[in-house]
Short mmCIF file of C-alpha atoms and ligand atoms in Angstrom, two decimals:
data_model
loop_
_atom_site.label_atom_id
_atom_site.label_comp_id
_atom_site.label_asym_id
_atom_site.label_seq_id
_atom_site.Cartn_x
_atom_site.Cartn_y
_atom_site.Cartn_z
CA MET A 1 28.96 11.09 -9.97
CA GLU A 2 27.55 14.17 -10.92
CA LYS A 3 26.99 15.68 -7.73
CA ILE A 4 23.48 16.96 -6.92
CA PRO A 5 22.42 20.56 -4.64
CA VAL A 6 21.18 18.65 -1.48
CA SER A 7 17.98 20.58 -2.16
CA GLU A 8 17.32 18.62 -5.39
CA ILE A 9 17.93 14.81 -3.42
CA THR A 10 14.86 12.56 -3.42
CA PRO A 11 14.45 10.39 -0.20
CA GLU A 12 14.77 7.52 -2.94
CA GLN A 13 18.48 8.96 -3.62
CA LEU A 14 19.16 9.60 -0.06
CA TYR A 15 17.30 5.77 0.38
CA LEU A 16 19.57 4.22 -1.53
CA SER A 17 22.73 5.83 -0.68
CA ARG A 18 22.54 5.07 3.14
CA ARG A 19 21.59 1.37 1.41
CA GLN A 20 25.00 1.05 -0.02
CA PHE A 21 26.65 2.14 2.70
CA ILE A 22 24.98 0.56 5.48
CA VAL A 23 25.37 -2.47 3.66
CA GLY A 24 28.24 -1.69 3.15
CA ALA A 25 29.32 -0.81 6.37
CA SER A 26 28.35 -4.35 7.57
CA ALA A 27 30.83 -5.90 5.47
CA LEU A 28 33.86 -3.96 6.21
CA ALA A 29 32.58 -5.40 9.69
CA ALA A 30 32.43 -8.33 8.74
CA SER A 31 35.51 -8.62 7.33
CA ALA A 32 37.29 -6.83 10.09
CA PHE A 33 35.81 -9.14 12.53
CA LEU A 34 37.25 -12.52 10.35
CA SER A 35 40.93 -11.28 9.49
CA ALA A 36 41.11 -10.28 13.33
CA CYS A 37 40.01 -13.64 13.91
CA GLY A 38 42.64 -14.33 11.29
CA VAL A 39 40.51 -16.37 9.06
CA ALA A 40 40.93 -13.63 6.66
CA THR A 41 39.32 -15.00 3.09
CA PRO A 42 39.54 -13.52 -0.42
CA ALA A 43 35.26 -13.54 -0.34
CA ALA A 44 35.45 -11.71 3.29
CA SER A 45 37.97 -8.72 1.32
CA PRO A 46 35.49 -4.67 1.83
CA GLN A 47 36.85 -5.68 -2.42
CA ARG A 48 34.71 -8.49 -2.50
CA ALA A 49 32.16 -8.25 -0.33
CA GLN A 50 29.50 -6.59 -2.38
CA PRO A 51 26.22 -4.90 -1.33
CA THR A 52 23.60 -7.88 -3.06
CA SER A 53 22.77 -7.40 -6.61
CA GLU A 54 18.95 -5.93 -5.47
CA ALA A 55 20.13 -3.92 -2.29
CA LYS A 56 22.55 -1.84 -5.47
CA GLN A 57 20.44 -1.51 -8.26
CA GLY A 58 17.29 -0.50 -5.73
CA SER A 59 15.18 -2.99 -7.71
CA ASP A 60 13.22 -6.11 -6.23
CA ASP A 61 13.45 -10.21 -6.81
CA LEU A 62 12.51 -9.10 -10.45
CA GLY A 63 15.39 -6.85 -11.18
CA ASP A 64 12.23 -4.45 -11.88
CA LYS A 65 13.39 -0.96 -10.45
CA LEU A 66 12.69 0.50 -6.81
CA THR A 67 9.56 3.39 -7.92
CA PRO A 68 10.10 6.61 -6.60
CA TYR A 69 8.95 8.40 -3.13
CA GLU A 70 7.10 11.19 -5.03
CA THR A 71 4.54 8.18 -7.21
CA ILE A 72 4.50 5.70 -4.57
CA THR A 73 3.20 9.11 -2.31
CA HIS A 74 1.24 11.18 -5.14
CA TYR A 75 -0.85 8.93 -6.22
CA ASN A 76 -2.56 6.77 -3.88
CA ASN A 77 -6.42 5.18 -3.93
CA PHE A 78 -7.67 5.67 -0.10
CA TYR A 79 -11.38 6.25 -0.79
CA GLU A 80 -11.93 7.50 2.96
CA PHE A 81 -9.77 10.85 1.23
CA SER A 82 -11.12 10.97 -2.03
CA LEU A 83 -10.92 9.68 -5.13
CA GLY A 84 -9.55 10.82 -7.26
CA LYS A 85 -5.49 10.08 -7.28
CA GLU A 86 -3.58 12.59 -7.31
CA GLU A 87 -5.41 14.93 -4.07
CA VAL A 88 -5.63 11.74 -1.61
CA ALA A 89 -1.43 13.56 -0.65
CA SER A 90 -2.99 17.05 0.59
CA LEU A 91 -6.02 15.87 1.41
CA ALA A 92 -4.64 13.46 4.13
CA GLN A 93 -2.35 15.90 5.22
CA ASN A 94 -3.41 16.85 8.73
CA PHE A 95 -4.66 13.07 9.41
CA LYS A 96 -3.83 12.48 13.08
CA THR A 97 -1.76 9.07 13.76
CA ASN A 98 -1.03 8.95 17.18
CA PRO A 99 -1.74 8.22 19.32
CA TRP A 100 -2.95 4.59 17.80
CA THR A 101 -4.36 1.44 19.18
CA ILE A 102 -5.15 -1.52 17.47
CA GLN A 103 -7.57 -3.57 18.71
CA VAL A 104 -6.95 -7.53 18.47
CA GLY A 105 -9.98 -10.00 19.20
CA GLY A 106 -12.31 -12.33 18.06
CA LEU A 107 -12.06 -16.29 18.13
CA VAL A 108 -8.57 -16.21 20.64
CA ASN A 109 -7.27 -16.59 23.87
CA LYS A 110 -5.65 -13.52 24.53
CA PRO A 111 -7.94 -10.29 22.95
CA ARG A 112 -5.29 -7.07 23.82
CA ALA A 113 -5.19 -3.59 22.71
CA PHE A 114 -1.59 -2.99 21.14
CA GLY A 115 -0.04 0.65 20.97
CA MET A 116 2.25 2.25 18.52
CA ASP A 117 5.20 1.11 20.37
CA ASP A 118 4.02 -2.33 21.07
CA LEU A 119 3.69 -2.60 16.90
CA LEU A 120 7.40 -1.16 17.07
CA LYS A 121 8.65 -3.55 18.76
CA PHE A 122 8.33 -6.50 16.54
CA THR A 123 11.28 -6.37 14.26
CA GLN A 124 11.47 -3.91 11.42
CA GLU A 125 12.75 -5.44 7.63
CA GLU A 126 12.59 -4.08 4.15
CA ARG A 127 10.39 -5.34 2.40
CA ILE A 128 10.31 -5.21 -1.85
CA TYR A 129 6.96 -5.61 -3.51
CA ARG A 130 5.18 -5.44 -6.59
CA LEU A 131 1.85 -3.50 -6.13
CA ARG A 132 -0.57 -4.36 -8.55
CA CYS A 133 -3.30 -2.45 -8.00
CA VAL A 134 -6.90 -3.65 -9.79
CA GLU A 135 -7.20 -0.75 -11.85
CA ALA A 136 -3.61 -2.60 -14.19
CA TRP A 137 -0.88 0.35 -12.80
CA SER A 138 1.81 -1.08 -10.63
CA MET A 139 4.38 -0.07 -8.71
CA VAL A 140 7.80 -1.65 -6.52
CA ILE A 141 7.34 -0.32 -3.41
CA PRO A 142 10.40 -0.88 -0.64
CA TRP A 143 8.04 -1.19 2.56
CA MET A 144 9.28 -1.50 5.88
CA GLY A 145 6.64 -3.88 8.75
CA PHE A 146 6.40 -6.38 10.22
CA PRO A 147 4.95 -10.49 9.54
CA LEU A 148 1.23 -10.70 10.87
CA SER A 149 2.04 -13.72 11.92
CA LYS A 150 4.56 -12.74 14.95
CA LEU A 151 0.65 -11.04 16.38
CA LEU A 152 -1.33 -13.33 15.56
CA ALA A 153 0.96 -15.91 17.47
CA GLN A 154 0.82 -12.96 20.20
CA VAL A 155 -3.45 -12.96 20.76
CA GLU A 156 -3.70 -16.91 20.05
CA PRO A 157 -6.12 -17.93 17.64
CA GLN A 158 -8.51 -20.57 18.74
CA SER A 159 -8.89 -23.69 16.62
CA ASN A 160 -12.14 -22.62 14.78
CA ALA A 161 -11.32 -19.05 13.95
CA LYS A 162 -10.38 -19.41 9.99
CA TYR A 163 -10.36 -16.06 8.65
CA VAL A 164 -8.75 -13.14 9.51
CA ARG A 165 -10.74 -9.21 9.77
CA PHE A 166 -9.25 -6.35 9.16
CA GLN A 167 -10.56 -2.50 9.53
CA THR A 168 -9.74 0.81 9.12
CA LEU A 169 -10.66 3.84 11.31
CA LEU A 170 -13.96 5.54 10.80
CA ASP A 171 -13.59 9.34 11.61
CA PRO A 172 -16.19 10.92 8.56
CA LYS A 173 -14.93 14.74 10.60
CA GLN A 174 -11.03 13.45 9.23
CA MET A 175 -11.54 11.91 6.33
CA PRO A 176 -14.08 13.34 4.35
CA GLY A 177 -14.76 10.05 2.05
CA GLN A 178 -16.30 9.07 4.91
CA ASN A 179 -19.20 11.35 4.05
CA ASP A 180 -20.10 9.68 0.27
CA ALA A 181 -23.25 7.53 1.60
CA TYR A 182 -22.79 5.59 -1.51
CA PHE A 183 -19.64 3.37 0.44
CA LYS A 184 -20.50 1.13 3.76
CA TRP A 185 -17.82 2.09 6.39
CA PRO A 186 -15.59 1.21 7.76
CA TYR A 187 -13.59 0.02 5.00
CA VAL A 188 -13.32 -3.55 6.10
CA GLU A 189 -11.21 -6.09 4.63
CA GLY A 190 -10.33 -10.09 4.81
CA LEU A 191 -8.10 -13.07 4.62
CA ARG A 192 -7.74 -16.98 5.54
CA LEU A 193 -5.88 -17.35 8.55
CA ASP A 194 -3.19 -19.73 6.25
CA GLU A 195 -2.67 -16.10 3.68
CA ALA A 196 -2.43 -13.96 7.66
CA MET A 197 0.09 -16.29 8.28
CA HIS A 198 2.11 -16.74 5.00
CA ASP A 199 5.34 -15.30 5.40
CA LEU A 200 4.76 -12.67 3.09
CA THR A 201 2.15 -11.22 4.41
CA ILE A 202 2.98 -7.99 6.09
CA LEU A 203 1.81 -4.53 8.63
CA ALA A 204 3.51 -2.20 6.92
CA THR A 205 4.29 1.04 9.31
CA GLY A 206 7.07 2.45 6.95
CA LEU A 207 8.24 2.96 3.20
CA TYR A 208 11.50 3.88 1.77
CA GLY A 209 12.88 3.84 5.34
CA LYS A 210 10.67 6.24 6.39
CA PRO A 211 7.54 6.24 8.89
CA LEU A 212 4.23 5.47 5.95
CA PRO A 213 2.36 8.84 5.44
CA PRO A 214 -0.85 9.57 5.74
CA GLN A 215 -1.61 8.65 2.87
CA ASP A 216 -0.35 5.24 2.40
CA GLY A 217 -2.03 4.13 5.84
CA ALA A 218 -0.57 5.05 8.69
CA PRO A 219 0.42 3.97 10.05
CA ILE A 220 -0.54 0.59 9.60
CA ARG A 221 -1.90 -1.07 6.75
CA LEU A 222 -1.46 -4.44 5.19
CA VAL A 223 0.54 -5.29 2.52
CA VAL A 224 -0.56 -8.15 0.68
CA PRO A 225 1.90 -8.17 -2.51
CA TRP A 226 0.48 -12.05 -4.27
CA LYS A 227 -2.92 -10.35 -3.96
CA TYR A 228 -4.90 -7.38 -6.02
CA GLY A 229 -4.00 -4.02 -3.63
CA PHE A 230 -6.94 -3.40 -2.78
CA LYS A 231 -6.48 -6.33 0.34
CA GLY A 232 -3.96 -4.19 1.74
CA VAL A 233 -6.34 -2.80 4.23
CA LYS A 234 -4.98 1.01 5.43
CA SER A 235 -4.88 3.23 9.04
CA ILE A 236 -5.62 -0.17 11.01
CA VAL A 237 -7.56 0.18 13.98
CA LYS A 238 -9.29 -3.82 14.68
CA ILE A 239 -8.02 -6.85 13.88
CA ASP A 240 -10.61 -10.05 13.83
CA LEU A 241 -10.50 -14.08 13.89
CA VAL A 242 -13.32 -14.75 13.17
CA GLU A 243 -15.79 -18.08 11.46
CA GLU A 244 -17.32 -17.27 8.99
CA MET A 245 -15.88 -15.92 5.55
CA PRO A 246 -15.86 -11.78 5.91
CA LYS A 247 -17.28 -9.39 4.15
CA SER A 248 -14.98 -6.92 2.12
CA PHE A 249 -16.00 -3.12 1.56
CA TRP A 250 -15.67 -3.95 -2.59
CA MET A 251 -17.86 -7.18 -2.36
CA ILE A 252 -20.02 -5.24 -0.63
CA SER A 253 -19.55 -2.36 -3.27
CA ALA A 254 -19.88 -4.50 -6.13
CA PRO A 255 -20.75 -8.18 -5.24
CA ASN A 256 -20.35 -8.88 -9.64
CA GLU A 257 -17.53 -7.33 -9.51
CA TYR A 258 -15.38 -8.30 -6.56
CA GLY A 259 -14.26 -11.52 -5.05
CA PHE A 260 -13.16 -12.60 -1.23
CA TYR A 261 -9.74 -13.86 -3.05
CA ALA A 262 -8.05 -10.80 -5.41
CA ASN A 263 -5.41 -13.17 -6.07
CA VAL A 264 -3.36 -11.28 -8.62
CA ASN A 265 -4.46 -13.45 -12.02
CA PRO A 266 -3.58 -12.26 -15.56
CA ASP A 267 -5.70 -15.54 -16.46
CA VAL A 268 -9.73 -13.98 -15.27
CA SER A 269 -10.83 -10.77 -16.68
CA HIS A 270 -12.37 -8.04 -14.57
CA PRO A 271 -15.34 -7.64 -16.56
CA ARG A 272 -15.33 -4.64 -17.24
CA TRP A 273 -11.46 -4.80 -18.29
CA SER A 274 -8.37 -7.19 -18.83
CA GLN A 275 -6.40 -7.90 -15.79
CA ALA A 276 -4.06 -9.89 -18.12
CA SER A 277 -1.46 -6.80 -18.75
CA GLU A 278 -0.54 -3.47 -16.99
CA ARG A 279 1.22 -0.17 -16.22
CA ARG A 280 4.22 0.24 -14.34
CA ILE A 281 3.86 4.01 -13.06
CA GLY A 282 6.47 5.76 -14.89
CA GLU A 283 6.58 2.83 -18.32
CA PHE A 284 5.27 3.95 -21.51
CA ALA A 285 4.43 0.86 -22.09
CA ARG A 286 2.44 -1.87 -20.77
CA ARG A 287 3.76 -5.26 -18.70
CA LYS A 288 2.20 -8.53 -18.91
CA THR A 289 0.99 -8.99 -15.26
CA LEU A 290 2.26 -12.46 -13.64
CA MET A 291 0.10 -15.00 -11.91
CA PHE A 292 -0.01 -14.42 -7.97
CA ASN A 293 2.09 -11.21 -8.89
CA GLY A 294 4.91 -13.08 -9.45
CA TYR A 295 5.02 -14.61 -6.54
CA GLY A 296 3.74 -18.57 -7.39
CA ASP A 297 6.72 -20.16 -5.93
CA GLN A 298 5.70 -19.05 -2.27
CA VAL A 299 2.20 -18.88 -2.49
CA ALA A 300 0.56 -21.52 -5.20
CA GLN A 301 -0.17 -24.28 -2.83
CA LEU A 302 -2.73 -22.76 -0.96
CA TYR A 303 -4.89 -22.32 -3.74
CA THR A 304 -4.53 -26.20 -4.27
CA GLY A 305 -7.41 -27.57 -6.18
CA MET A 306 -9.28 -24.57 -6.28
CA ASP A 307 -11.07 -23.55 -8.80
CA LEU A 308 -9.64 -19.47 -8.91
CA ARG A 309 -11.85 -18.56 -11.91
CA LYS A 310 -15.07 -19.46 -9.88
CA ASN A 311 -12.49 -18.35 -6.22
CA PHE A 312 -11.57 -14.34 -7.67
N1 LIG B 1 -7.05 1.30 2.55
C1 LIG B 1 -9.07 1.82 2.59
N2 LIG B 1 -9.62 1.95 3.71
N3 LIG B 1 -9.13 2.91 1.88
C2 LIG B 1 -8.54 2.82 0.11
O1 LIG B 1 -9.70 2.54 -0.45
N4 LIG B 1 -7.19 1.84 -0.90
C3 LIG B 1 -6.82 0.36 -1.83
C4 LIG B 1 -5.10 0.28 -0.30
N5 LIG B 1 -5.93 0.20 0.67
C5 LIG B 1 -8.35 1.85 0.23
C6 LIG B 1 -7.13 0.52 0.94
C7 LIG B 1 -6.45 0.27 -3.17
S1 LIG B 1 -7.29 -0.33 -3.79
C8 LIG B 1 -4.82 0.46 -3.15
S2 LIG B 1 -4.34 -0.39 -4.80
C9 LIG B 1 -3.82 0.85 -2.08
O2 LIG B 1 -4.59 0.38 -1.00
C10 LIG B 1 -2.91 1.51 -2.53
O3 LIG B 1 -1.84 1.76 -2.08
P1 LIG B 1 -1.07 2.61 -2.18
O4 LIG B 1 -1.62 4.13 -2.25
O5 LIG B 1 -0.23 3.44 -1.01
O6 LIG B 1 -0.28 3.01 -3.06
#
């Protein structure tokens, strides 16, 4: 392999080599353990114990390559800072994310505030997900985080809770975009309770094995990979269990363009453009958009019997 000067090593190179190291090291540990027990098998030998193909290639479950760290952190939609995707990173660099608390309440038996220390106690796992923005660009992102269902279980939703409502921090002093009176702040999003409880739905605290940078929604944001990226509300301070379907930021801003569900669906056009294809950032040719962003096997049953043209 070509030697790269340390100064030029990018976070994703570090990350990928560290991943290979970790996978390789655990394979070695496993094989040592097995041979110490006297049951070494060919499958347990270090040569045969390869990293998973995903880890090896730095790709998602469809074999799509990870988007570089630099791109994920310098091409951002975060209207609280700017409508210009390439300037969010610099405008957000001094955003204060410590201390931080999320207030979880509404129709629950045990409302409570979670500090970041509490939230980082949930086992953080890596999830490589495709992010498909409603504007028809996409990325592949290695998030760190934990299933939202773990947090919801701790507060015990009541039986009349049907939806979950999420809210971003409101702080126009730090977030200049919130002085724009055209929009109704703070940014709010919602999920049906069964969507929120689905194992694919996570609260992300990091990417590429590092804490989330401000522009990507530090210190904690939602990620729902089968929905358009705007459901992934950033910098969350409040989560409420509610009975009525919440009105999201985009439903309020452009009611004829954005519905509550926002499932990625190549067959339902946005009123102003087709959703049939997308451009993966870093690629030239467009690619076909997949139903439910390629996660249909896991989530299609959530929508059995629903007309997804009406419930867009
Ligand atoms: N959350 C808040 N609070 N404000 C926003 O403007 N933009 C959304 C979503 N979450 C947004 C937000 C949109 S449209 C997308 S595509 C994703 O964040 C982009 O996430 P990324 O910058 O990490 O790629």
